[in-house]
Tab-separated table of C-alpha atoms in Angstrom:
chain	number	residue	atom	x	y	z
A	1	MET	CA	81.011	25.787	-44.364
A	2	THR	CA	83.109	22.898	-45.888
A	3	GLY	CA	82.613	20.756	-48.794
A	4	PHE	CA	84.561	18.698	-51.456
A	5	VAL	CA	88.237	18.588	-52.674
A	6	ILE	CA	88.560	17.518	-56.328
A	7	GLU	CA	91.039	14.891	-56.664
A	8	GLN	CA	90.475	13.852	-60.469
A	9	PRO	CA	88.367	16.170	-62.495
A	10	GLY	CA	87.503	13.435	-65.103
A	11	ILE	CA	87.027	13.766	-68.855
A	12	LEU	CA	85.224	17.073	-68.451
A	13	THR	CA	83.344	18.218	-65.260
A	14	THR	CA	81.443	21.448	-64.918
A	15	LEU	CA	79.474	23.418	-62.525
A	16	GLN	CA	75.775	23.896	-63.713
A	17	ASP	CA	72.448	24.881	-62.562
A	18	ALA	CA	69.079	25.621	-64.502
A	19	GLY	CA	70.898	28.176	-66.750
A	20	ARG	CA	71.675	31.900	-67.176
A	21	PHE	CA	68.588	33.796	-68.561
A	22	GLY	CA	68.317	37.215	-69.640
A	23	ALA	CA	71.648	37.744	-70.743
A	24	GLY	CA	71.162	37.231	-74.493
A	25	ARG	CA	71.451	40.976	-74.872
A	26	TYR	CA	75.047	40.726	-73.905
A	27	GLY	CA	75.817	38.016	-76.291
A	28	LEU	CA	75.759	35.388	-73.874
A	29	THR	CA	73.989	31.827	-74.037
A	30	GLN	CA	72.168	30.426	-71.429
A	31	GLY	CA	74.192	27.416	-70.403
A	32	GLY	CA	72.733	25.143	-67.774
A	33	ALA	CA	72.524	21.346	-67.223
A	34	ALA	CA	72.504	19.906	-70.568
A	35	ASP	CA	69.980	17.150	-69.310
A	36	SER	CA	67.491	19.083	-67.493
A	37	PHE	CA	65.473	16.096	-66.523
A	38	ALA	CA	68.335	14.242	-64.855
A	39	TYR	CA	69.376	17.575	-63.028
A	40	GLN	CA	65.805	18.110	-61.968
A	41	VAL	CA	65.567	14.702	-60.631
A	42	ALA	CA	68.599	15.020	-58.498
A	43	ASP	CA	67.297	18.010	-56.729
A	44	LEU	CA	63.997	16.349	-56.280
A	45	LEU	CA	65.849	13.284	-54.563
A	46	LEU	CA	67.031	15.831	-52.097
A	47	GLN	CA	63.697	17.657	-51.586
A	48	GLN	CA	65.240	21.042	-52.551
A	49	GLN	CA	64.903	23.791	-55.079
A	50	PRO	CA	67.245	24.064	-58.332
A	51	SER	CA	70.872	24.078	-57.060
A	52	CYS	CA	74.290	24.214	-58.267
A	53	GLN	CA	75.368	20.791	-59.231
A	54	LEU	CA	78.273	19.033	-60.917
A	55	GLU	CA	77.766	17.800	-64.572
A	56	ILE	CA	80.106	15.028	-65.243
A	57	THR	CA	80.788	14.096	-68.801
A	58	LEU	CA	81.412	10.481	-69.643
A	59	GLY	CA	83.056	9.968	-66.113
A	60	GLY	CA	86.520	9.753	-64.298
A	61	LEU	CA	85.609	12.254	-61.378
A	62	GLN	CA	87.131	11.567	-57.867
A	63	LEU	CA	86.618	13.603	-54.973
A	64	GLN	CA	86.921	13.680	-51.170
A	65	VAL	CA	84.170	14.440	-48.891
A	66	LEU	CA	85.047	16.832	-46.007
A	67	GLN	CA	81.836	16.592	-43.970
A	68	PRO	CA	78.808	14.523	-43.449
A	69	MET	CA	76.237	15.198	-46.315
A	70	VAL	CA	73.534	13.676	-48.353
A	71	ILE	CA	74.332	13.455	-52.201
A	72	ALA	CA	72.241	12.389	-55.084
A	73	VAL	CA	73.330	10.882	-58.451
A	74	THR	CA	71.339	10.839	-61.702
A	75	GLY	CA	71.785	10.760	-65.532
A	76	ALA	CA	74.329	8.594	-67.434
A	77	GLU	CA	74.628	5.423	-65.793
A	78	LEU	CA	78.349	4.719	-64.711
A	79	PRO	CA	79.932	2.863	-61.683
A	80	LEU	CA	80.087	4.682	-58.543
A	81	TRP	CA	82.054	3.854	-55.370
A	82	CYS	CA	82.187	5.509	-51.945
A	83	ASP	CA	85.623	4.168	-50.859
A	84	GLU	CA	85.364	0.576	-51.929
A	85	LYS	CA	81.528	0.389	-51.621
A	86	PRO	CA	79.446	0.438	-54.897
A	87	LEU	CA	76.554	2.930	-54.633
A	88	GLY	CA	73.185	2.907	-56.614
A	89	TRP	CA	72.036	5.321	-59.384
A	90	TRP	CA	68.938	7.526	-59.402
A	91	ARG	CA	68.999	7.838	-55.662
A	92	SER	CA	70.262	9.922	-52.780
A	93	HIS	CA	72.985	8.669	-50.320
A	94	GLN	CA	74.469	9.740	-46.877
A	95	VAL	CA	78.304	9.964	-46.964
A	96	LYS	CA	80.678	10.619	-44.194
A	97	ALA	CA	83.613	12.898	-43.813
A	98	GLY	CA	86.816	11.677	-45.252
A	99	GLN	CA	85.260	9.288	-47.541
A	100	ARG	CA	86.031	9.395	-51.400
A	101	LEU	CA	83.531	9.415	-54.265
A	102	ARG	CA	84.867	7.862	-57.412
A	103	PHE	CA	83.046	7.726	-60.782
A	104	GLY	CA	83.861	5.263	-63.370
A	105	MET	CA	83.334	5.618	-67.057
A	106	ALA	CA	79.709	5.911	-68.353
A	107	ARG	CA	78.004	2.591	-69.800
A	108	SER	CA	75.080	4.370	-71.323
A	109	GLY	CA	74.369	8.036	-71.894
A	110	VAL	CA	76.857	10.854	-71.818
A	111	ARG	CA	76.258	13.226	-68.737
A	112	SER	CA	75.903	12.348	-65.028
A	113	TYR	CA	74.705	14.664	-62.323
A	114	LEU	CA	75.923	15.024	-58.623
A	115	ALA	CA	73.956	17.163	-56.281
A	116	VAL	CA	74.227	17.875	-52.709
A	117	ALA	CA	71.685	18.536	-50.176
A	118	GLY	CA	72.127	22.225	-49.323
A	119	GLY	CA	73.918	23.081	-52.734
A	120	ILE	CA	77.309	23.718	-53.862
A	121	ARG	CA	77.865	27.563	-52.650
A	122	LEU	CA	79.728	29.772	-55.099
A	123	PRO	CA	79.171	33.287	-56.242
A	124	LYS	CA	76.740	33.718	-59.171
A	125	VAL	CA	77.598	35.377	-62.576
A	126	LEU	CA	74.892	37.315	-64.021
A	127	GLY	CA	72.271	35.318	-61.874
A	128	SER	CA	73.685	31.736	-62.552
A	129	HIS	CA	76.495	29.406	-61.568
A	130	SER	CA	76.252	27.657	-65.000
A	131	THR	CA	79.817	27.257	-66.822
A	132	VAL	CA	80.121	28.127	-70.310
A	133	LEU	CA	83.586	27.234	-71.377
A	134	ARG	CA	83.431	29.045	-74.764
A	135	GLU	CA	82.379	32.443	-73.103
A	136	ALA	CA	84.728	31.633	-69.828
A	137	ILE	CA	81.824	32.567	-67.445
A	138	GLY	CA	80.351	30.970	-64.359
A	139	GLY	CA	81.504	28.226	-62.384
A	140	ILE	CA	85.059	28.664	-61.117
A	141	ASP	CA	86.738	31.394	-63.344
A	142	GLY	CA	84.639	30.103	-66.137
A	143	GLN	CA	86.706	26.905	-66.511
A	144	ALA	CA	86.002	23.078	-66.093
A	145	ILE	CA	86.706	21.733	-62.628
A	146	LYS	CA	90.393	20.928	-61.837
A	147	ALA	CA	92.212	18.814	-59.457
A	148	GLY	CA	92.838	20.243	-56.085
A	149	GLN	CA	89.868	22.791	-56.020
A	150	PHE	CA	87.712	23.000	-53.165
A	151	LEU	CA	83.881	23.222	-53.554
A	152	PRO	CA	82.137	24.730	-50.593
A	153	VAL	CA	78.791	23.024	-49.465
A	154	LYS	CA	76.430	24.294	-46.908
A	155	ALA	CA	75.276	20.623	-46.064
A	156	ARG	CA	71.836	19.987	-45.052
A	157	GLN	CA	70.892	16.609	-43.467
A	158	LEU	CA	67.964	14.569	-44.369
A	159	PRO	CA	66.325	12.000	-42.189
A	160	TYR	CA	66.024	9.572	-44.927
A	161	CYS	CA	67.150	8.750	-48.533
A	162	LEU	CA	64.983	8.489	-51.674
A	163	ALA	CA	65.152	6.553	-54.774
A	164	LEU	CA	63.533	6.561	-58.157
A	165	PRO	CA	62.255	3.108	-59.300
A	166	LYS	CA	64.426	1.502	-62.024
A	167	THR	CA	61.186	1.234	-64.230
A	168	SER	CA	61.276	5.183	-64.375
A	169	TRP	CA	64.939	5.439	-65.489
A	170	PRO	CA	65.590	6.886	-68.792
A	171	ASP	CA	66.885	4.387	-71.498
A	172	TYR	CA	69.749	6.339	-73.156
A	173	ALA	CA	70.123	3.444	-75.646
A	174	ALA	CA	66.629	3.431	-76.757
A	175	PRO	CA	65.549	4.826	-80.100
A	176	LEU	CA	64.564	8.486	-80.075
A	177	THR	CA	61.885	10.564	-81.727
A	178	LEU	CA	62.576	14.369	-81.580
A	179	ARG	CA	59.273	16.358	-81.557
A	180	LEU	CA	59.873	19.367	-83.956
A	181	VAL	CA	57.642	22.382	-83.544
A	182	PRO	CA	57.379	24.490	-86.780
A	183	GLY	CA	58.583	27.969	-86.480
A	184	PHE	CA	58.262	31.171	-88.490
A	185	GLN	CA	60.666	29.974	-91.092
A	186	ALA	CA	58.718	26.642	-91.686
A	187	GLU	CA	57.329	28.076	-95.087
A	188	LEU	CA	60.960	28.120	-96.338
A	189	PHE	CA	60.803	24.353	-96.364
A	190	SER	CA	58.683	22.701	-99.083
A	191	ALA	CA	56.219	19.843	-98.291
A	192	ALA	CA	58.997	17.565	-99.927
A	193	GLN	CA	61.628	18.914	-97.644
A	194	TRP	CA	59.655	18.471	-94.741
A	195	GLN	CA	58.662	14.893	-95.650
A	196	GLN	CA	62.343	14.204	-96.118
A	197	LEU	CA	63.504	15.898	-92.905
A	198	THR	CA	60.801	13.771	-90.805
A	199	GLU	CA	60.709	10.407	-92.688
A	200	GLN	CA	64.353	9.477	-92.577
A	201	SER	CA	66.726	8.250	-89.992
A	202	LEU	CA	69.514	10.522	-88.753
A	203	THR	CA	72.832	9.552	-86.947
A	204	VAL	CA	74.440	11.493	-84.403
A	205	SER	CA	77.855	12.611	-85.533
A	206	GLN	CA	81.139	13.103	-84.136
A	207	ALA	CA	80.403	16.903	-83.858
A	208	ALA	CA	78.012	16.503	-80.863
A	209	ASP	CA	78.686	18.663	-77.522
A	210	ARG	CA	77.067	21.190	-75.429
A	211	MET	CA	76.818	23.769	-78.250
A	212	GLY	CA	74.833	21.584	-80.384
A	213	TYR	CA	74.515	18.113	-82.368
A	214	ARG	CA	75.116	17.859	-85.732
A	215	LEU	CA	72.986	15.019	-87.306
A	216	GLN	CA	73.949	13.060	-90.232
A	217	ALA	CA	71.111	12.456	-92.820
A	218	GLU	CA	70.943	9.377	-95.037
A	219	ARG	CA	69.544	11.679	-97.732
A	220	PRO	CA	70.998	15.395	-97.066
A	221	LEU	CA	68.344	17.985	-97.420
A	222	GLU	CA	68.507	19.827	-100.931
A	223	MET	CA	68.622	23.488	-99.609
A	224	ASP	CA	67.734	26.277	-101.714
A	225	ALA	CA	70.106	29.207	-101.547
A	226	VAL	CA	68.461	31.597	-99.057
A	227	SER	CA	69.743	35.102	-97.937
A	228	LEU	CA	68.780	35.469	-94.135
A	229	TRP	CA	69.841	38.021	-91.691
A	230	SER	CA	71.370	36.587	-88.458
A	231	GLU	CA	69.201	36.614	-85.561
A	232	GLY	CA	68.911	35.357	-81.960
A	233	THR	CA	68.997	31.459	-81.494
A	234	VAL	CA	66.846	29.366	-79.199
A	235	TYR	CA	67.254	26.141	-77.386
A	236	GLY	CA	66.437	23.374	-79.416
A	237	ALA	CA	66.298	25.200	-82.673
A	238	VAL	CA	67.028	23.019	-85.774
A	239	GLN	CA	69.328	24.602	-88.314
A	240	CYS	CA	69.683	23.292	-91.707
A	241	PRO	CA	73.022	24.514	-93.399
A	242	PRO	CA	73.893	24.210	-97.146
A	243	ASP	CA	75.370	20.747	-96.766
A	244	GLY	CA	71.776	19.370	-95.763
A	245	HIS	CA	72.800	17.789	-92.373
A	246	PRO	CA	70.740	19.370	-89.650
A	247	ILE	CA	72.168	20.991	-86.487
A	248	VAL	CA	70.241	20.837	-83.189
A	249	LEU	CA	71.185	23.892	-80.954
A	250	LEU	CA	71.480	23.194	-77.187
A	251	ASN	CA	72.568	25.046	-73.920
A	252	ASP	CA	76.032	26.561	-75.003
A	253	ARG	CA	74.877	27.424	-78.625
A	254	GLN	CA	76.068	30.733	-80.243
A	255	SER	CA	73.794	33.665	-79.611
A	256	LEU	CA	73.260	34.387	-83.209
A	257	GLY	CA	72.560	32.212	-86.282
A	258	GLY	CA	71.499	32.719	-89.812
A	259	TYR	CA	70.767	29.198	-91.272
A	260	PRO	CA	67.128	28.315	-92.176
A	261	LYS	CA	65.307	26.841	-89.331
A	262	PRO	CA	62.170	24.674	-89.800
A	263	GLY	CA	61.399	24.962	-86.063
A	264	ALA	CA	62.551	23.920	-82.550
A	265	LEU	CA	62.405	20.756	-80.423
A	266	LEU	CA	60.401	20.266	-77.311
A	267	ALA	CA	62.804	21.098	-74.470
A	268	LEU	CA	62.476	17.735	-72.873
A	269	ASP	CA	63.408	16.196	-76.308
A	270	ALA	CA	66.406	18.394	-76.634
A	271	ALA	CA	67.569	17.476	-73.258
A	272	ARG	CA	67.290	13.797	-74.258
A	273	LEU	CA	69.272	14.160	-77.271
A	274	SER	CA	72.264	15.485	-75.086
A	275	GLN	CA	72.398	11.945	-73.590
A	276	ARG	CA	72.921	10.417	-77.158
A	277	ARG	CA	76.360	9.278	-78.374
A	278	ALA	CA	77.939	9.514	-81.843
A	279	GLY	CA	76.566	6.625	-83.941
A	280	GLN	CA	73.121	6.409	-82.355
A	281	VAL	CA	69.996	6.786	-84.613
A	282	LEU	CA	67.077	8.900	-84.155
A	283	GLN	CA	64.142	10.656	-86.010
A	284	PHE	CA	62.188	13.967	-86.418
A	285	SER	CA	58.451	14.023	-85.935
A	286	ARG	CA	56.623	17.232	-86.740
A	287	LEU	CA	54.459	18.418	-83.970
A	288	ASP	CA	51.299	20.552	-84.645
A	289	PRO	CA	51.628	23.959	-82.298
A	290	ALA	CA	47.844	23.261	-81.738
A	291	LYS	CA	48.838	20.244	-79.671
A	292	LEU	CA	51.349	21.913	-77.411
A	293	ALA	CA	48.946	22.548	-74.451
A	294	ALA	CA	48.030	18.990	-74.604
A	295	VAL	CA	51.811	17.848	-74.614
A	296	ARG	CA	52.488	20.378	-71.774
A	297	GLN	CA	49.523	19.024	-69.621
A	298	GLN	CA	50.867	15.553	-70.175
A	299	LEU	CA	54.468	16.419	-69.096
A	300	GLN	CA	53.140	18.017	-65.889
A	301	HIS	CA	51.079	14.897	-65.133
A	302	ASP	CA	54.142	12.765	-65.790
A	303	TRP	CA	56.178	14.730	-63.481
A	304	GLN	CA	53.560	14.656	-60.586
A	305	GLN	CA	53.455	10.814	-61.271
A	306	LEU	CA	57.222	10.649	-60.961
A	307	ARG	CA	57.283	12.544	-57.548
A	308	LEU	CA	54.752	10.015	-56.314
A	309	GLU	CA	56.978	7.094	-57.338
A	310	LEU	CA	59.806	8.087	-55.138
A	311	TYR	CA	60.449	5.656	-52.139
A	312	CYS	CA	62.562	5.663	-49.088
A	313	CYS	CA	65.739	3.470	-49.087
C-alpha cells in the first residue's frame, strides 16, 4: 500500500467522510464533509461507496503521488495542476507515480474535495475518519493535514474516467434560498417574527465556519426573553440568539444549545450554505412539513438523473 505525501497543506485541509453518527451521547458532534453533495459526487465519479476524502478549504494544497491512481475533484472551483498540466473540475483523472497535484485558490465557493479510487486508508475513530478540530478527533491525531504527512491509499484502477456536465455544476455565487422546516419550538415565534425571518435578506457574516454560519439580518429579530433548557442540537438547526441574528448549525456544531429554534434546514440546503462566503446574500423560506415526502422524492429523482448525466472522458 502506498499513497500521497503532503508537500503543502494549504489554508485548511482535513480528512472527512460521511460523518460520525451515534456519538452524541459522548458529547461529540458528527463532523463529516461540509458539502455532502460535492463529497458524494466525488465518490460517484469513482464508482465507489462513501470514502475518506480530503476537504480543501479555499485551496493551497500540494501533494506528491506515489503510485498510479485515479482521483476525482469536486466542490469549490479552483485551479488544479498535475505537474504543469491543468486538470478539469467535477471529473476523475488518472495520475502517475511521481506526479504532483497542486491546488490554487478558490474562485467560487469555499470547500473542494479530493477523492481517490480505493480510498484513503486510515484507522477510524468511533466509526468515522472525520476530523473535528475542536474535539481533536478523527483524521490524523484529530488535527488538520500537515506538510510531510503520508496518506496511505489502496489504489483501485478504473478503465475510464467520468465527468459531470458543466450544466449540472452547482453555482456557488447564485442567490440561495434556505428551506426551513418548522420544529417543536416554532410556536415560540409569532407570525410577525416568522414573516420577518422569511421575508428579509440575510448576509453571511465573517463568523462562518464548519461549526455554523452566523447570518446578519437587515432587521434583527426582536426576541422575547425565553428560559429554555439546553438540549441536543441537530444539523441545520437555526438558532435565534438575543441579538436577533440567526445562526445555522453545521457539521462541527456544539452538541448542546439553548437558544430558541424556529426549525431546521433541509440537509441539502445546509450543505449549499457551507459553500457561501462572507458577504453573500440569502433568504429563508418556510417549508411545510407535509411537503417533505414530495421534496424527498424529487431529490431522489434528481440524484438518479445526475447519475445518468455522467459521461466518459
